[in-house]
Short mmCIF file of C-alpha atoms in Angstrom, two decimals:
data_model
loop_
_atom_site.label_atom_id
_atom_site.label_comp_id
_atom_site.label_asym_id
_atom_site.label_seq_id
_atom_site.Cartn_x
_atom_site.Cartn_y
_atom_site.Cartn_z
CA MET A 335 222.05 136.05 80.20
CA LEU A 336 221.05 133.83 82.99
CA GLU A 337 219.67 135.36 86.23
CA MET A 338 221.18 134.38 89.76
CA THR A 339 221.47 137.32 92.65
CA ARG A 340 224.56 137.48 93.80
CA GLU A 341 223.59 136.18 97.39
CA GLU A 342 222.80 132.65 94.98
CA PHE A 343 226.00 133.03 93.31
CA GLU A 344 228.02 133.75 96.68
CA GLU A 345 226.45 130.67 97.97
CA LEU A 346 227.76 128.45 94.84
CA VAL A 347 231.13 129.83 95.86
CA ALA A 348 230.58 128.67 99.39
CA GLU A 349 229.68 124.82 98.10
CA ALA A 350 232.27 124.55 95.66
CA LEU A 351 234.58 125.40 98.91
CA ASP A 352 232.99 123.06 100.98
CA ARG A 353 233.92 120.83 98.31
CA ILE A 354 237.88 121.32 98.83
CA PRO A 355 238.91 117.93 100.71
CA PRO A 356 239.69 118.67 104.39
CA GLU A 357 243.25 117.86 103.54
CA LEU A 358 243.68 120.65 101.62
CA THR A 359 241.99 122.97 103.23
CA ARG A 360 244.04 122.77 106.39
CA LEU A 361 247.08 123.40 104.30
CA MET A 362 246.09 126.66 103.10
CA ASP A 363 247.58 129.60 104.55
CA ASN A 364 246.68 133.35 104.93
CA VAL A 365 243.79 133.76 101.77
CA ALA A 366 240.69 134.89 101.49
CA VAL A 367 237.72 134.37 99.15
CA PHE A 368 235.34 137.16 97.52
CA VAL A 369 232.68 137.29 94.73
CA GLU A 370 232.80 140.56 92.83
CA ASP A 371 230.11 141.12 90.35
CA GLU A 372 232.33 142.33 87.09
CA PRO A 373 236.36 141.80 86.70
CA PRO A 374 238.70 144.71 85.90
CA ALA A 375 237.44 146.61 82.60
CA GLY A 376 240.74 144.94 80.59
CA ASP A 377 240.01 141.10 81.52
CA PRO A 378 235.75 141.45 80.77
CA GLU A 379 235.54 137.62 80.42
CA LEU A 380 237.66 136.62 83.36
CA LEU A 381 236.07 134.23 85.43
CA GLY A 382 238.08 134.23 88.61
CA LEU A 383 241.63 135.70 89.98
CA TYR A 384 244.22 135.12 92.26
CA GLU A 385 246.18 137.70 93.69
CA GLY A 386 249.01 136.53 96.92
CA THR A 387 251.94 134.77 96.79
CA PRO A 388 251.66 131.19 96.58
CA LEU A 389 252.35 128.51 99.40
CA THR A 390 255.66 127.40 97.15
CA ASP A 391 256.84 130.66 96.98
CA ARG A 392 256.74 131.87 100.51
CA GLY A 393 259.84 131.21 102.86
CA GLU A 394 261.35 133.22 106.28
CA TRP A 395 260.10 136.40 104.98
CA TYR A 396 256.58 135.79 104.44
CA ALA A 397 255.49 137.05 107.78
CA GLY A 398 252.66 140.14 108.74
CA VAL A 399 251.37 139.99 104.67
CA LEU A 400 247.74 140.38 104.18
CA PRO A 401 246.05 137.66 103.36
CA ASP A 402 246.29 136.02 99.71
CA ARG A 403 242.88 137.05 97.54
CA ILE A 404 240.81 134.62 95.55
CA THR A 405 238.14 136.59 93.43
CA VAL A 406 235.04 134.78 91.88
CA TYR A 407 233.45 136.58 89.11
CA ARG A 408 229.73 136.29 88.62
CA GLY A 409 229.05 138.54 85.59
CA PRO A 410 230.76 136.94 83.00
CA THR A 411 230.16 133.08 84.62
CA LEU A 412 226.58 134.08 84.13
CA ARG A 413 227.03 134.92 80.73
CA MET A 414 228.97 131.85 79.71
CA CYS A 415 226.67 129.62 81.58
CA ASP A 416 223.23 127.99 79.97
CA SER A 417 221.87 126.53 82.98
CA ARG A 418 222.10 126.83 86.66
CA ALA A 419 223.79 123.24 86.67
CA ASP A 420 226.24 124.63 84.07
CA VAL A 421 227.05 127.64 86.66
CA VAL A 422 227.34 125.19 89.32
CA ALA A 423 230.18 122.91 86.97
CA GLU A 424 231.90 126.54 85.95
CA THR A 425 231.72 128.14 89.61
CA GLU A 426 233.57 124.58 91.01
CA VAL A 427 236.35 124.61 88.37
CA THR A 428 237.02 128.01 88.78
CA VAL A 429 236.97 127.95 92.86
CA VAL A 430 239.33 124.90 92.25
CA HIS A 431 241.46 127.13 89.52
CA GLU A 432 242.43 129.64 91.99
CA ILE A 433 243.14 127.37 94.80
CA ALA A 434 245.55 125.71 92.71
CA HIS A 435 247.11 128.63 92.39
CA HIS A 436 247.23 129.54 95.69
CA PHE A 437 249.33 126.13 95.86
CA GLY A 438 251.77 126.80 92.93
CA ILE A 439 250.12 124.85 90.04
CA ASP A 440 250.27 126.85 87.30
CA ASP A 441 248.08 127.57 84.44
CA ALA A 442 249.16 125.08 82.26
CA ARG A 443 249.47 122.35 84.69
CA LEU A 444 245.37 123.39 85.25
CA HIS A 445 244.66 122.97 81.88
CA ALA A 446 246.15 119.67 81.65
CA LEU A 447 244.34 118.22 84.38
CA GLY A 448 241.17 119.82 83.07
CA TYR A 449 240.60 123.04 85.19
CA GLY A 450 242.03 125.61 82.86
#
């Protein structure tokens, strides 16, 4: 397995977030991004997870709720990648994929766009 500290991986996630176009990040609302070492036990190969209410599903009722949560998982990413360059690329794809869920884009569309 490729070695990378949690701090290094968190930096890659931050850099991937920085590459999101500002016109999109300005639209992101009430969402927080986290890095965890491992996903839930039932899904050991999960690279990222979006939990929350997509922007497209929010209505007048949406107020006073906890932020949506995007989690990027370090362990499975490092296990599937052969090089640091692979980790950088996969982390960027994962971050974009999970942010797309925040915007209401489903997995089928993301796979069609190459972010699956």
